[in-house]
JSON list of C-alpha atoms in Angstrom, two decimals:
[
{"chain": "A", "resi": 1, "resn": "MET", "atom": "CA", "xyz": [169.70, -100.26, 27.59]},
{"chain": "A", "resi": 2, "resn": "ASP", "atom": "CA", "xyz": [169.27, -96.72, 26.25]},
{"chain": "A", "resi": 3, "resn": "ILE", "atom": "CA", "xyz": [165.55, -95.93, 26.16]},
{"chain": "A", "resi": 4, "resn": "ARG", "atom": "CA", "xyz": [165.99, -92.30, 25.11]},
{"chain": "A", "resi": 5, "resn": "GLN", "atom": "CA", "xyz": [164.28, -91.54, 21.82]},
{"chain": "A", "resi": 6, "resn": "HIS", "atom": "CA", "xyz": [166.91, -90.58, 19.26]},
{"chain": "A", "resi": 7, "resn": "THR", "atom": "CA", "xyz": [166.38, -87.48, 17.16]},
{"chain": "A", "resi": 8, "resn": "VAL", "atom": "CA", "xyz": [167.29, -87.05, 13.50]},
{"chain": "A", "resi": 9, "resn": "LEU", "atom": "CA", "xyz": [167.12, -83.81, 11.54]},
{"chain": "A", "resi": 10, "resn": "ILE", "atom": "CA", "xyz": [166.21, -84.09, 7.86]},
{"chain": "A", "resi": 11, "resn": "ALA", "atom": "CA", "xyz": [167.29, -81.13, 5.73]},
{"chain": "A", "resi": 12, "resn": "GLU", "atom": "CA", "xyz": [165.40, -81.58, 2.48]},
{"chain": "A", "resi": 13, "resn": "ASP", "atom": "CA", "xyz": [163.67, -78.97, 0.32]},
{"chain": "A", "resi": 14, "resn": "SER", "atom": "CA", "xyz": [161.43, -81.46, -1.48]},
{"chain": "A", "resi": 15, "resn": "PRO", "atom": "CA", "xyz": [158.24, -81.90, 0.60]},
{"chain": "A", "resi": 16, "resn": "THR", "atom": "CA", "xyz": [157.63, -85.32, -0.98]},
{"chain": "A", "resi": 17, "resn": "GLN", "atom": "CA", "xyz": [161.13, -86.63, -0.18]},
{"chain": "A", "resi": 18, "resn": "ALA", "atom": "CA", "xyz": [161.05, -85.14, 3.32]},
{"chain": "A", "resi": 19, "resn": "SER", "atom": "CA", "xyz": [157.64, -86.66, 4.09]},
{"chain": "A", "resi": 20, "resn": "SER", "atom": "CA", "xyz": [158.68, -90.10, 2.84]},
{"chain": "A", "resi": 21, "resn": "LEU", "atom": "CA", "xyz": [161.89, -90.06, 4.90]},
{"chain": "A", "resi": 22, "resn": "GLN", "atom": "CA", "xyz": [160.11, -88.74, 7.97]},
{"chain": "A", "resi": 23, "resn": "GLU", "atom": "CA", "xyz": [157.47, -91.46, 7.79]},
{"chain": "A", "resi": 24, "resn": "THR", "atom": "CA", "xyz": [160.09, -94.21, 7.44]},
{"chain": "A", "resi": 25, "resn": "LEU", "atom": "CA", "xyz": [162.18, -92.92, 10.34]},
{"chain": "A", "resi": 26, "resn": "GLU", "atom": "CA", "xyz": [159.21, -92.32, 12.63]},
{"chain": "A", "resi": 27, "resn": "GLU", "atom": "CA", "xyz": [158.04, -95.90, 11.97]},
{"chain": "A", "resi": 28, "resn": "LYS", "atom": "CA", "xyz": [161.42, -96.99, 13.36]},
{"chain": "A", "resi": 29, "resn": "GLY", "atom": "CA", "xyz": [160.79, -95.01, 16.55]},
{"chain": "A", "resi": 30, "resn": "LEU", "atom": "CA", "xyz": [162.93, -91.97, 15.82]},
{"chain": "A", "resi": 31, "resn": "ARG", "atom": "CA", "xyz": [161.93, -88.39, 16.57]},
{"chain": "A", "resi": 32, "resn": "VAL", "atom": "CA", "xyz": [162.26, -86.48, 13.30]},
{"chain": "A", "resi": 33, "resn": "LEU", "atom": "CA", "xyz": [162.80, -82.76, 12.78]},
{"chain": "A", "resi": 34, "resn": "HIS", "atom": "CA", "xyz": [162.55, -81.20, 9.33]},
{"chain": "A", "resi": 35, "resn": "ALA", "atom": "CA", "xyz": [164.33, -78.19, 7.83]},
{"chain": "A", "resi": 36, "resn": "SER", "atom": "CA", "xyz": [163.39, -77.09, 4.32]},
{"chain": "A", "resi": 37, "resn": "ASP", "atom": "CA", "xyz": [166.55, -75.10, 3.59]},
{"chain": "A", "resi": 38, "resn": "GLY", "atom": "CA", "xyz": [170.18, -74.97, 4.60]},
{"chain": "A", "resi": 39, "resn": "ILE", "atom": "CA", "xyz": [169.96, -71.94, 6.89]},
{"chain": "A", "resi": 40, "resn": "GLN", "atom": "CA", "xyz": [167.07, -73.48, 8.81]},
{"chain": "A", "resi": 41, "resn": "ALA", "atom": "CA", "xyz": [169.02, -76.77, 9.03]},
{"chain": "A", "resi": 42, "resn": "LEU", "atom": "CA", "xyz": [172.01, -75.00, 10.56]},
{"chain": "A", "resi": 43, "resn": "GLU", "atom": "CA", "xyz": [169.84, -73.12, 13.08]},
{"chain": "A", "resi": 44, "resn": "MET", "atom": "CA", "xyz": [167.80, -76.20, 14.05]},
{"chain": "A", "resi": 45, "resn": "THR", "atom": "CA", "xyz": [170.90, -78.35, 14.48]},
{"chain": "A", "resi": 46, "resn": "LYS", "atom": "CA", "xyz": [172.45, -75.81, 16.84]},
{"chain": "A", "resi": 47, "resn": "GLU", "atom": "CA", "xyz": [169.19, -75.48, 18.79]},
{"chain": "A", "resi": 48, "resn": "HIS", "atom": "CA", "xyz": [168.15, -79.15, 19.06]},
{"chain": "A", "resi": 49, "resn": "LEU", "atom": "CA", "xyz": [171.50, -81.01, 18.79]},
{"chain": "A", "resi": 50, "resn": "PRO", "atom": "CA", "xyz": [170.04, -84.06, 17.02]},
{"chain": "A", "resi": 51, "resn": "ASP", "atom": "CA", "xyz": [171.76, -87.45, 17.04]},
{"chain": "A", "resi": 52, "resn": "ALA", "atom": "CA", "xyz": [172.29, -87.25, 13.26]},
{"chain": "A", "resi": 53, "resn": "VAL", "atom": "CA", "xyz": [171.66, -84.83, 10.40]},
{"chain": "A", "resi": 54, "resn": "ILE", "atom": "CA", "xyz": [170.54, -86.02, 6.98]},
{"chain": "A", "resi": 55, "resn": "LEU", "atom": "CA", "xyz": [171.43, -83.35, 4.42]},
{"chain": "A", "resi": 56, "resn": "ASP", "atom": "CA", "xyz": [170.37, -82.90, 0.83]},
{"chain": "A", "resi": 57, "resn": "ILE", "atom": "CA", "xyz": [173.11, -81.09, -1.10]},
{"chain": "A", "resi": 58, "resn": "GLU", "atom": "CA", "xyz": [170.91, -78.89, -3.28]},
{"chain": "A", "resi": 59, "resn": "MET", "atom": "CA", "xyz": [168.87, -76.65, -0.99]},
{"chain": "A", "resi": 60, "resn": "PRO", "atom": "CA", "xyz": [167.91, -72.98, -1.03]},
{"chain": "A", "resi": 61, "resn": "GLY", "atom": "CA", "xyz": [169.66, -70.51, 1.26]},
{"chain": "A", "resi": 62, "resn": "MET", "atom": "CA", "xyz": [172.74, -72.59, 1.95]},
{"chain": "A", "resi": 63, "resn": "ASN", "atom": "CA", "xyz": [173.60, -75.89, 0.29]},
{"chain": "A", "resi": 64, "resn": "GLY", "atom": "CA", "xyz": [174.24, -79.09, 2.20]},
{"chain": "A", "resi": 65, "resn": "LEU", "atom": "CA", "xyz": [178.00, -78.93, 1.74]},
{"chain": "A", "resi": 66, "resn": "GLU", "atom": "CA", "xyz": [178.07, -75.45, 3.32]},
{"chain": "A", "resi": 67, "resn": "VAL", "atom": "CA", "xyz": [175.87, -76.65, 6.18]},
{"chain": "A", "resi": 68, "resn": "SER", "atom": "CA", "xyz": [178.17, -79.63, 6.74]},
{"chain": "A", "resi": 69, "resn": "ALA", "atom": "CA", "xyz": [181.26, -77.42, 6.76]},
{"chain": "A", "resi": 70, "resn": "ASN", "atom": "CA", "xyz": [179.65, -75.06, 9.29]},
{"chain": "A", "resi": 71, "resn": "LEU", "atom": "CA", "xyz": [178.50, -77.87, 11.58]},
{"chain": "A", "resi": 72, "resn": "SER", "atom": "CA", "xyz": [181.92, -79.55, 11.46]},
{"chain": "A", "resi": 73, "resn": "ARG", "atom": "CA", "xyz": [183.60, -76.32, 12.61]},
{"chain": "A", "resi": 74, "resn": "GLU", "atom": "CA", "xyz": [181.25, -75.61, 15.53]},
{"chain": "A", "resi": 75, "resn": "ARG", "atom": "CA", "xyz": [182.30, -77.01, 18.89]},
{"chain": "A", "resi": 76, "resn": "SER", "atom": "CA", "xyz": [178.69, -77.80, 19.88]},
{"chain": "A", "resi": 77, "resn": "THR", "atom": "CA", "xyz": [177.84, -79.65, 16.65]},
{"chain": "A", "resi": 78, "resn": "LYS", "atom": "CA", "xyz": [181.06, -81.17, 15.28]},
{"chain": "A", "resi": 79, "resn": "HIS", "atom": "CA", "xyz": [180.30, -84.52, 17.00]},
{"chain": "A", "resi": 80, "resn": "ILE", "atom": "CA", "xyz": [176.95, -84.93, 15.18]},
{"chain": "A", "resi": 81, "resn": "PRO", "atom": "CA", "xyz": [177.11, -87.44, 12.30]},
{"chain": "A", "resi": 82, "resn": "ILE", "atom": "CA", "xyz": [176.19, -85.91, 8.95]},
{"chain": "A", "resi": 83, "resn": "ILE", "atom": "CA", "xyz": [174.72, -88.12, 6.24]},
{"chain": "A", "resi": 84, "resn": "MET", "atom": "CA", "xyz": [174.55, -86.68, 2.73]},
{"chain": "A", "resi": 85, "resn": "PHE", "atom": "CA", "xyz": [171.36, -87.82, 1.00]},
{"chain": "A", "resi": 86, "resn": "THR", "atom": "CA", "xyz": [171.37, -86.56, -2.56]},
{"chain": "A", "resi": 87, "resn": "SER", "atom": "CA", "xyz": [170.91, -87.11, -6.26]},
{"chain": "A", "resi": 88, "resn": "HIS", "atom": "CA", "xyz": [174.52, -86.00, -6.88]},
{"chain": "A", "resi": 89, "resn": "ASP", "atom": "CA", "xyz": [176.70, -89.00, -7.57]},
{"chain": "A", "resi": 90, "resn": "SER", "atom": "CA", "xyz": [179.97, -87.68, -8.98]},
{"chain": "A", "resi": 91, "resn": "ALA", "atom": "CA", "xyz": [183.15, -88.91, -7.31]},
{"chain": "A", "resi": 92, "resn": "THR", "atom": "CA", "xyz": [184.24, -85.29, -6.82]},
{"chain": "A", "resi": 93, "resn": "MET", "atom": "CA", "xyz": [181.02, -84.42, -5.00]},
{"chain": "A", "resi": 94, "resn": "VAL", "atom": "CA", "xyz": [181.30, -87.51, -2.79]},
{"chain": "A", "resi": 95, "resn": "GLN", "atom": "CA", "xyz": [184.91, -86.67, -1.90]},
{"chain": "A", "resi": 96, "resn": "LYS", "atom": "CA", "xyz": [183.97, -83.07, -1.14]},
{"chain": "A", "resi": 97, "resn": "GLY", "atom": "CA", "xyz": [181.16, -84.27, 1.15]},
{"chain": "A", "resi": 98, "resn": "PHE", "atom": "CA", "xyz": [183.54, -86.46, 3.15]},
{"chain": "A", "resi": 99, "resn": "VAL", "atom": "CA", "xyz": [186.16, -83.71, 3.39]},
{"chain": "A", "resi": 100, "resn": "LEU", "atom": "CA", "xyz": [183.50, -81.34, 4.74]},
{"chain": "A", "resi": 101, "resn": "GLY", "atom": "CA", "xyz": [182.45, -83.73, 7.50]},
{"chain": "A", "resi": 102, "resn": "ALA", "atom": "CA", "xyz": [179.97, -86.26, 6.13]},
{"chain": "A", "resi": 103, "resn": "VAL", "atom": "CA", "xyz": [180.14, -89.79, 7.56]},
{"chain": "A", "resi": 104, "resn": "ASP", "atom": "CA", "xyz": [178.17, -91.27, 4.68]},
{"chain": "A", "resi": 105, "resn": "PHE", "atom": "CA", "xyz": [176.96, -90.31, 1.22]},
{"chain": "A", "resi": 106, "resn": "ILE", "atom": "CA", "xyz": [173.72, -91.96, 0.10]},
{"chain": "A", "resi": 107, "resn": "PRO", "atom": "CA", "xyz": [172.50, -91.49, -3.47]},
{"chain": "A", "resi": 108, "resn": "LYS", "atom": "CA", "xyz": [168.75, -91.04, -3.85]},
{"chain": "A", "resi": 109, "resn": "ASP", "atom": "CA", "xyz": [167.69, -94.24, -5.57]},
{"chain": "A", "resi": 110, "resn": "ILE", "atom": "CA", "xyz": [165.35, -97.15, -4.89]},
{"chain": "A", "resi": 111, "resn": "PHE", "atom": "CA", "xyz": [167.67, -98.50, -2.16]},
{"chain": "A", "resi": 112, "resn": "ALA", "atom": "CA", "xyz": [168.32, -95.16, -0.43]},
{"chain": "A", "resi": 113, "resn": "GLN", "atom": "CA", "xyz": [166.01, -95.62, 2.54]},
{"chain": "A", "resi": 114, "resn": "ALA", "atom": "CA", "xyz": [167.32, -99.13, 3.27]},
{"chain": "A", "resi": 115, "resn": "VAL", "atom": "CA", "xyz": [170.91, -97.86, 3.12]},
{"chain": "A", "resi": 116, "resn": "LEU", "atom": "CA", "xyz": [169.99, -94.92, 5.35]},
{"chain": "A", "resi": 117, "resn": "LEU", "atom": "CA", "xyz": [168.43, -97.22, 7.96]},
{"chain": "A", "resi": 118, "resn": "GLU", "atom": "CA", "xyz": [171.55, -99.40, 7.95]},
{"chain": "A", "resi": 119, "resn": "THR", "atom": "CA", "xyz": [173.77, -96.33, 8.36]},
{"chain": "A", "resi": 120, "resn": "LEU", "atom": "CA", "xyz": [171.67, -95.18, 11.34]},
{"chain": "A", "resi": 121, "resn": "ARG", "atom": "CA", "xyz": [171.93, -98.68, 12.82]},
{"chain": "A", "resi": 122, "resn": "GLN", "atom": "CA", "xyz": [175.72, -98.61, 12.46]},
{"chain": "A", "resi": 123, "resn": "LEU", "atom": "CA", "xyz": [175.78, -95.21, 14.19]},
{"chain": "A", "resi": 124, "resn": "HIS", "atom": "CA", "xyz": [173.75, -96.80, 17.06]},
{"chain": "A", "resi": 125, "resn": "ILE", "atom": "CA", "xyz": [170.85, -94.43, 16.44]},
{"chain": "A", "resi": 126, "resn": "LEU", "atom": "CA", "xyz": [168.65, -97.41, 15.56]},
{"chain": "A", "resi": 127, "resn": "ASP", "atom": "CA", "xyz": [169.20, -100.52, 17.61]},
{"chain": "A", "resi": 128, "resn": "ASN", "atom": "CA", "xyz": [169.61, -103.98, 16.11]},
{"chain": "A", "resi": 129, "resn": "SER", "atom": "CA", "xyz": [166.34, -105.37, 17.48]},
{"chain": "A", "resi": 130, "resn": "GLU", "atom": "CA", "xyz": [164.30, -102.48, 16.07]},
{"chain": "A", "resi": 131, "resn": "PHE", "atom": "CA", "xyz": [166.02, -102.90, 12.73]},
{"chain": "A", "resi": 132, "resn": "ALA", "atom": "CA", "xyz": [165.45, -106.66, 12.59]},
{"chain": "A", "resi": 133, "resn": "ASN", "atom": "CA", "xyz": [161.84, -106.52, 13.81]},
{"chain": "A", "resi": 134, "resn": "ASN", "atom": "CA", "xyz": [160.71, -103.87, 11.35]},
{"chain": "A", "resi": 135, "resn": "ALA", "atom": "CA", "xyz": [162.86, -104.53, 8.29]}
]
């Protein structure tokens, strides 16, 4: 059994959203890093090589789509799953996110955190017992 603590990077410019996500993920036993803009997200991902990156699309400095494209091109980061977590919900934006390397696209709504936790479980970043015990 893998006892290593998984790390997730949240790239979110809203302190309220970031804090809420961080609290939820830490309660599930994950180590959480936070970047407040796209440039910082890119730098922190390259430095820490997290198990997954959760990207907002609209961020200062560099948007989430640009960050995703950069990470997908880099040899050291292209294996890291990217989850788009955003208020954008147009089909074009979703398609663009997938083309640029996202493995999932989660709209910010009342179910977003539950969907995010399930996505992390499917990526084996959260294990099934942790998910079932704390759901």
